[in-house]
C-alpha atoms as a PDB file:
ATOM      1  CA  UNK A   1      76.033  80.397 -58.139  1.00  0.00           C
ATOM      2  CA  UNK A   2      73.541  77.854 -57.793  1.00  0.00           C
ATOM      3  CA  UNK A   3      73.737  74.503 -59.120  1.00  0.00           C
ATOM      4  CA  UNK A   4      70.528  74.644 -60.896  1.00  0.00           C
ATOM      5  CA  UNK A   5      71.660  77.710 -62.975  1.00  0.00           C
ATOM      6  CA  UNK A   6      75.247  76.457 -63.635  1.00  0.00           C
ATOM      7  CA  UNK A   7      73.409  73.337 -64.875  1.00  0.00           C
ATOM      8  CA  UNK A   8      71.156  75.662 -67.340  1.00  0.00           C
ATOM      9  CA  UNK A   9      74.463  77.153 -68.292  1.00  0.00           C
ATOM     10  CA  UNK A  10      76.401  74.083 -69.003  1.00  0.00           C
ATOM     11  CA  UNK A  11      73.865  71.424 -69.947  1.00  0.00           C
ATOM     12  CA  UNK A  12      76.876  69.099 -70.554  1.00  0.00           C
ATOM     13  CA  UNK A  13      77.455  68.580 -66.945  1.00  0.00           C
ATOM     14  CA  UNK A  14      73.890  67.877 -66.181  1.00  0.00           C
ATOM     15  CA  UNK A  15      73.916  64.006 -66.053  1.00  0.00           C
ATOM     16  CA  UNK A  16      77.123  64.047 -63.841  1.00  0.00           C
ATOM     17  CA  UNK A  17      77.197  63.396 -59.823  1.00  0.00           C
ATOM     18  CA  UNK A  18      78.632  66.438 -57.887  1.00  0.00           C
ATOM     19  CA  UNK A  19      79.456  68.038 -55.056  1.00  0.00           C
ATOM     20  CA  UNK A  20      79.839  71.170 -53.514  1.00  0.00           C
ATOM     21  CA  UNK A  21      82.495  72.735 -51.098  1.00  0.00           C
ATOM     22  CA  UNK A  22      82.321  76.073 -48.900  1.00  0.00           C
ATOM     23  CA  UNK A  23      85.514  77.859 -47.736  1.00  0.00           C
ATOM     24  CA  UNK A  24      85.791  80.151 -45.074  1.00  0.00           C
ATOM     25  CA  UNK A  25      89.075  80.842 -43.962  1.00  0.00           C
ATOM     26  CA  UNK A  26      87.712  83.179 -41.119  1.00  0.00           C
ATOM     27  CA  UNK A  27      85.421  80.047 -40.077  1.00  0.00           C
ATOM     28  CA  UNK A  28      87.452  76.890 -41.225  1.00  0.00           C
ATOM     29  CA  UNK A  29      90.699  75.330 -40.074  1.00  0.00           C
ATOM     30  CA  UNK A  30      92.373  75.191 -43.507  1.00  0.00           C
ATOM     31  CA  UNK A  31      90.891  74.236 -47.652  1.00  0.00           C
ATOM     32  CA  UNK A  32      92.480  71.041 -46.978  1.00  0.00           C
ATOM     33  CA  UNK A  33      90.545  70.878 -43.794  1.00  0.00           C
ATOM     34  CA  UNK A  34      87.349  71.523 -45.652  1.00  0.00           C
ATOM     35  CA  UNK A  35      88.304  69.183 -48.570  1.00  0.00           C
ATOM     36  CA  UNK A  36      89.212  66.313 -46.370  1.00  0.00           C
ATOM     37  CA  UNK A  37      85.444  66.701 -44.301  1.00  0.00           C
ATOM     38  CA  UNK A  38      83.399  67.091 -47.530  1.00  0.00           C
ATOM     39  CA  UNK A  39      84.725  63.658 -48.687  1.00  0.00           C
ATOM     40  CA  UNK A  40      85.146  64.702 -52.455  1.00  0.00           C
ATOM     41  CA  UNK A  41      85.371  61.749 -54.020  1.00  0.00           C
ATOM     42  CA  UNK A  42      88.671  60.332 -55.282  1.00  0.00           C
ATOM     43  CA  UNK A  43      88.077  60.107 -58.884  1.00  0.00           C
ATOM     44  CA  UNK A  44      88.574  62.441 -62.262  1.00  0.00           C
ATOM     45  CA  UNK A  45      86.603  65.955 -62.984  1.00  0.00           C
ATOM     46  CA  UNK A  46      86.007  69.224 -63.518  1.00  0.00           C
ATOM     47  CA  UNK A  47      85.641  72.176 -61.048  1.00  0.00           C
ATOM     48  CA  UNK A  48      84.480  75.745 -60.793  1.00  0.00           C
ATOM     49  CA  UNK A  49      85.733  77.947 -58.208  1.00  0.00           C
ATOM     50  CA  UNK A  50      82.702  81.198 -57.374  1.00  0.00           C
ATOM     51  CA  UNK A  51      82.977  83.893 -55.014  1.00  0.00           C
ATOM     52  CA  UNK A  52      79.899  83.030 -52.174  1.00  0.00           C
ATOM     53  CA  UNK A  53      80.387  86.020 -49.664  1.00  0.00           C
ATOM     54  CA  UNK A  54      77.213  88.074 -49.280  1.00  0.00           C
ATOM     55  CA  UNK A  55      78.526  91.210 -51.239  1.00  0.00           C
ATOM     56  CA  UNK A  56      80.164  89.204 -53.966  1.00  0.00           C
ATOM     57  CA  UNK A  57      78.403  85.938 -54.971  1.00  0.00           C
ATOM     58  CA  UNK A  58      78.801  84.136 -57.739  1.00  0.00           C
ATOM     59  CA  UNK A  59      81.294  85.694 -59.453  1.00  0.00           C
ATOM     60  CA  UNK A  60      83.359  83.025 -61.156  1.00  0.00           C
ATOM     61  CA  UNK A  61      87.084  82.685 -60.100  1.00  0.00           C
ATOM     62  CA  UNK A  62      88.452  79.859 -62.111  1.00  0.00           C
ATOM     63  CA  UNK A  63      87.543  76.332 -63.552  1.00  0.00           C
ATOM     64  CA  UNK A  64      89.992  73.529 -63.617  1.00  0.00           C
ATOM     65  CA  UNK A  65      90.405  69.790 -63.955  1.00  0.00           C
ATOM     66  CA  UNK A  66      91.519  66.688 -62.812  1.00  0.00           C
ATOM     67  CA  UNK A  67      92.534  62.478 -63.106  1.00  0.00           C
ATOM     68  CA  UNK A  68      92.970  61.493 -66.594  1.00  0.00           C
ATOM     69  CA  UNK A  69      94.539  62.807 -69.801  1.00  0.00           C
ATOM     70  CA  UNK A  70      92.984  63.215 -73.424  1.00  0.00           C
ATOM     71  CA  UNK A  71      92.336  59.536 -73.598  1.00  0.00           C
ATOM     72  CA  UNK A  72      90.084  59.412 -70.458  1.00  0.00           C
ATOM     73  CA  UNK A  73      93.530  57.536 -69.279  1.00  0.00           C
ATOM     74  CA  UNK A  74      93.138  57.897 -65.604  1.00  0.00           C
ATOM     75  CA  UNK A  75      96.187  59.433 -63.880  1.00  0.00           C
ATOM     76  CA  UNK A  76      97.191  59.792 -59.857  1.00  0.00           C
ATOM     77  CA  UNK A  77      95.738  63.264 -59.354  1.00  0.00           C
ATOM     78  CA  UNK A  78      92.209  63.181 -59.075  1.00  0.00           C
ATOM     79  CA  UNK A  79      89.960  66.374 -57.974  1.00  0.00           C
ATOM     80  CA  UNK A  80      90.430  66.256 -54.132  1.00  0.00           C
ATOM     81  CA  UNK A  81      94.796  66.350 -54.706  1.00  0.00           C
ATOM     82  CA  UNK A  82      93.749  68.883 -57.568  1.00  0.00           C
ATOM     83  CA  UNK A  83      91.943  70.816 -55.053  1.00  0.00           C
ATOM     84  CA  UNK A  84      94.930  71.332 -52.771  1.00  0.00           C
ATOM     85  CA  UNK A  85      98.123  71.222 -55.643  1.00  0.00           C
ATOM     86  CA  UNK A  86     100.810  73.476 -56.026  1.00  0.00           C
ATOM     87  CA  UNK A  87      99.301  76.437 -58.483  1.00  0.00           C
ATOM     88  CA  UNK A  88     100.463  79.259 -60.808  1.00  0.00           C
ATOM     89  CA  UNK A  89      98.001  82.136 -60.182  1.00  0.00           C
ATOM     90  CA  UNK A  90      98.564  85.511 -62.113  1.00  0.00           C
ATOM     91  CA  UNK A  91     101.421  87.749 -60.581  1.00  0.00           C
ATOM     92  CA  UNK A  92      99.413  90.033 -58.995  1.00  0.00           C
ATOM     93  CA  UNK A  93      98.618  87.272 -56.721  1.00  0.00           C
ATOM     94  CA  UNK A  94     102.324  86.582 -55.673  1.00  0.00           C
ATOM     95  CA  UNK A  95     103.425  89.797 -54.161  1.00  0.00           C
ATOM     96  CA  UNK A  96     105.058  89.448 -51.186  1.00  0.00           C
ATOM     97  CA  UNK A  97     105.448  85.686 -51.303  1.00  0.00           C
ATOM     98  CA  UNK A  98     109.092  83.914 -51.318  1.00  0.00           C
ATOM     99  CA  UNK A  99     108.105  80.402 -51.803  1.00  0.00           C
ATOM    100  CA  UNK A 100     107.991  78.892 -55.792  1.00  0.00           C
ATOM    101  CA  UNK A 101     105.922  76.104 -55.150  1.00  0.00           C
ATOM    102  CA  UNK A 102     102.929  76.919 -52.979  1.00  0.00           C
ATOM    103  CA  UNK A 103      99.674  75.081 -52.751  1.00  0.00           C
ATOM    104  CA  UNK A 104      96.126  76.527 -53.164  1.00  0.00           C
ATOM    105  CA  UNK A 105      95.969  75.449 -49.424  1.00  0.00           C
ATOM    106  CA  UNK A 106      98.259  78.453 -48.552  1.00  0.00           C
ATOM    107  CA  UNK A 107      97.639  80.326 -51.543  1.00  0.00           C
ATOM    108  CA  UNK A 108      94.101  80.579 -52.046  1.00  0.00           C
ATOM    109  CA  UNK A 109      93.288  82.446 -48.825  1.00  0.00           C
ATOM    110  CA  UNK A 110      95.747  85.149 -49.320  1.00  0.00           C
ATOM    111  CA  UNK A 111      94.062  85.608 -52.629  1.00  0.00           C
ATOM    112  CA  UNK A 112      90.695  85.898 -51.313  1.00  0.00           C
ATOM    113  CA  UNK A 113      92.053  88.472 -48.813  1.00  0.00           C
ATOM    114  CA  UNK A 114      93.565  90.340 -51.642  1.00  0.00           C
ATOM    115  CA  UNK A 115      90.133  90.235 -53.480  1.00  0.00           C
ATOM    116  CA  UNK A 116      87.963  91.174 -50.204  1.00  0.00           C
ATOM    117  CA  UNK A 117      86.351  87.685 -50.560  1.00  0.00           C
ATOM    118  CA  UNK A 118      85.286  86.069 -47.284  1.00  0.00           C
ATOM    119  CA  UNK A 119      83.838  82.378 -49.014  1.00  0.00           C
ATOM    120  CA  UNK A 120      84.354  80.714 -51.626  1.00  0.00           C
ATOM    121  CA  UNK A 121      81.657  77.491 -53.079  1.00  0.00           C
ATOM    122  CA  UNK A 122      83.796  75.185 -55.469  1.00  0.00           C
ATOM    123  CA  UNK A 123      81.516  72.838 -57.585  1.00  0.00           C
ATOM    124  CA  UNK A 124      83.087  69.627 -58.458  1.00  0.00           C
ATOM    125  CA  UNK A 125      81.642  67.294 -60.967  1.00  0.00           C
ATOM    126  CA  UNK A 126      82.602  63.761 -61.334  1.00  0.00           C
ATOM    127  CA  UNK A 127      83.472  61.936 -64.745  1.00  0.00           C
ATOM    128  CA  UNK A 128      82.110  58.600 -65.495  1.00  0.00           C
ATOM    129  CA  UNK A 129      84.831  56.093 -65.501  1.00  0.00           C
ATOM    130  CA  UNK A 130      83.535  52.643 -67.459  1.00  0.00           C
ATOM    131  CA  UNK A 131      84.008  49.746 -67.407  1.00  0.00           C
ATOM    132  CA  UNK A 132      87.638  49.608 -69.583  1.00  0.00           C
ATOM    133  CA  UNK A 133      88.892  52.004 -65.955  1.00  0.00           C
ATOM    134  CA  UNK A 134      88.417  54.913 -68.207  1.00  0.00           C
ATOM    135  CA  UNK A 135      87.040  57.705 -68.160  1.00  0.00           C
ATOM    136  CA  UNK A 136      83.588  57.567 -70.489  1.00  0.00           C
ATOM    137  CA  UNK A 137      84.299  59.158 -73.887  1.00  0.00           C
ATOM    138  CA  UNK A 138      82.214  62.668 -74.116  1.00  0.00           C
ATOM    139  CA  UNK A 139      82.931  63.119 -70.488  1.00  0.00           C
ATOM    140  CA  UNK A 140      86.551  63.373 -70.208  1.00  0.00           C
ATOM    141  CA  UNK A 141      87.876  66.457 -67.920  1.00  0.00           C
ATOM    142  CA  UNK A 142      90.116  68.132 -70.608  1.00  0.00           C
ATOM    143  CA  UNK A 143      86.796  68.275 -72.684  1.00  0.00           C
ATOM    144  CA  UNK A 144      84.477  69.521 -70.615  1.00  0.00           C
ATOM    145  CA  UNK A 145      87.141  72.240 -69.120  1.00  0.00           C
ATOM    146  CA  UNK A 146      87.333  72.817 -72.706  1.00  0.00           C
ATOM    147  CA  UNK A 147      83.423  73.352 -73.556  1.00  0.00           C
ATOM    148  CA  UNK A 148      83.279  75.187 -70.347  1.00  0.00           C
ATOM    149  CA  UNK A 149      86.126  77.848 -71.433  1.00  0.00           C
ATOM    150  CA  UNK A 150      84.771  77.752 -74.836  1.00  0.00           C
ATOM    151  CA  UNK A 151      81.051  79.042 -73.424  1.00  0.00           C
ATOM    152  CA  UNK A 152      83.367  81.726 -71.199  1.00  0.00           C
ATOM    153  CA  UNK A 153      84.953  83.163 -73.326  1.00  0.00           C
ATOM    154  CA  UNK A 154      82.049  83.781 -76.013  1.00  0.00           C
ATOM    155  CA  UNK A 155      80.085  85.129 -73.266  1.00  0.00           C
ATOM    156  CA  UNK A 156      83.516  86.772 -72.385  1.00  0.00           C
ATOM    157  CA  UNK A 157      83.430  85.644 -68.620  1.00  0.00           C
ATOM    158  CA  UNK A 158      86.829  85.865 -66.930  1.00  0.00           C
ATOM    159  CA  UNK A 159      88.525  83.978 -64.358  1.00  0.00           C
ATOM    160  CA  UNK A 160      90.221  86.238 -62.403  1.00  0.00           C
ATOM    161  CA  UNK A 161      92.254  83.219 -60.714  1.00  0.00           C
ATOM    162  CA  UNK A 162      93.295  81.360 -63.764  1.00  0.00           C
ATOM    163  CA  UNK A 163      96.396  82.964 -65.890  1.00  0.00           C
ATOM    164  CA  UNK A 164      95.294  81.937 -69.013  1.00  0.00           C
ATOM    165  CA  UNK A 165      91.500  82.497 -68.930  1.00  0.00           C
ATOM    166  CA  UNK A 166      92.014  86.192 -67.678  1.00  0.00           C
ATOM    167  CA  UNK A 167      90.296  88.723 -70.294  1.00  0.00           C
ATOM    168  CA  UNK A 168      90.498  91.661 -67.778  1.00  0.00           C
END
C-alpha cells in the first residue's frame, strides 16, 4: 500500500505529516529496533499496519491509535510506545504462548510467521497538537481511527490483527 493511494482512500489524513516503517524480522534486530531507528515522532496518531512481502502486499492487518483521548487531551502513550505496547490479538494468534501480557515486539513476529508474512510497512500519521497542547479538533486519533473503520467496514475490509474489526 502506497501512500498516495491510502491518501485517495482516506482524504482525511491528507494534510497530516507521516511516516513510514518496514519490518523484517528475517532482516531486522527486533520492531522496537526498527521503531527506535525510524525516529517516529513522539506525539499522538493514527496507524495502519499492511502486509509488504512480495506475494502478499498491501493487505491491511490492523489500524490503531495513539496520545490523547476524545478531547484531543494528550496522554503518555504516544504512537512510537503504541507501536511496541502490550496487545490483545484474536486467539488464534495466542496458541502456544504462556505469557498474558506480551508486547507487539514479541508478538507481532510470531503472527507474521503464522500468516506466511515476511514484512510488514506501518503508516503512521501525526495529529496536529495547537497551541492550547491539544490535539487540533477534527484531527483527534479516536476520530480518525473512527472514520477509518467506518470506510472499512462499508467497503467490508477486515483487519485480520485487530479483534474487533475482524469480519472474516
Amino acid at each position: 500500500m502506497s501512500l498516495e493511494s491510502l491518501i485517495e482512500q482516506f482524504p482525511f489524513l491528507k494534510d497530516l505529516e507521516s511516516k513510514e516503517i518496514i519490518f523484517e524480522p528475517e532482516r531486522d534486530d527486533s520492531l522496537a529496533a526498527v521503531v527506535v531507528k525510524s525516529n517516529v515522532p513522539y506525539r499522538p496518531g493514527v496507524y495502519l499496519v499492511y502486509t509488504n512481502s512480495t506475494d502478499k502486499e498491501g493487505q491491511l492487518l490492523y489500524v490503531g491509535m495513539a496520545g490523547s483521548d476524545k478531547n484531543g487531551k494528550i496522554n503518555s502513550h504516544q504512537l512510537p510506545k503504541r507501536l511496541l505496547a502490550v496487545c490483545y490479538p484474536p486467539e488464534r494468534y495466542l496458541e502456544g504462548i504462556t505469557k498474558k501480557n506480551i508486547s507487539r515486539n514479541e508478538l507481532w513476529p510470531v503472527m507474521m510467521k503464522k500468516d506466511g508474512i515476511t514484512a510488514i510497512k506501518i503508516l503512521c500519521f501525526f495529529s496536529p497538537i495547537g497551541e492550547d497542547n491539544k490535539v487540533k479538533k477534527g484531527k483527534i486519533p479516536l476520530e480518525l481511527e473512527k472514520l477509518i473503520n467506518a470506510k472499512l467496514k462499508e467497503q467490508n475490509i477486515s483487519q485480520p490483527w485487530s479483534k474487533r474489526h475482524n469480519y472474516e
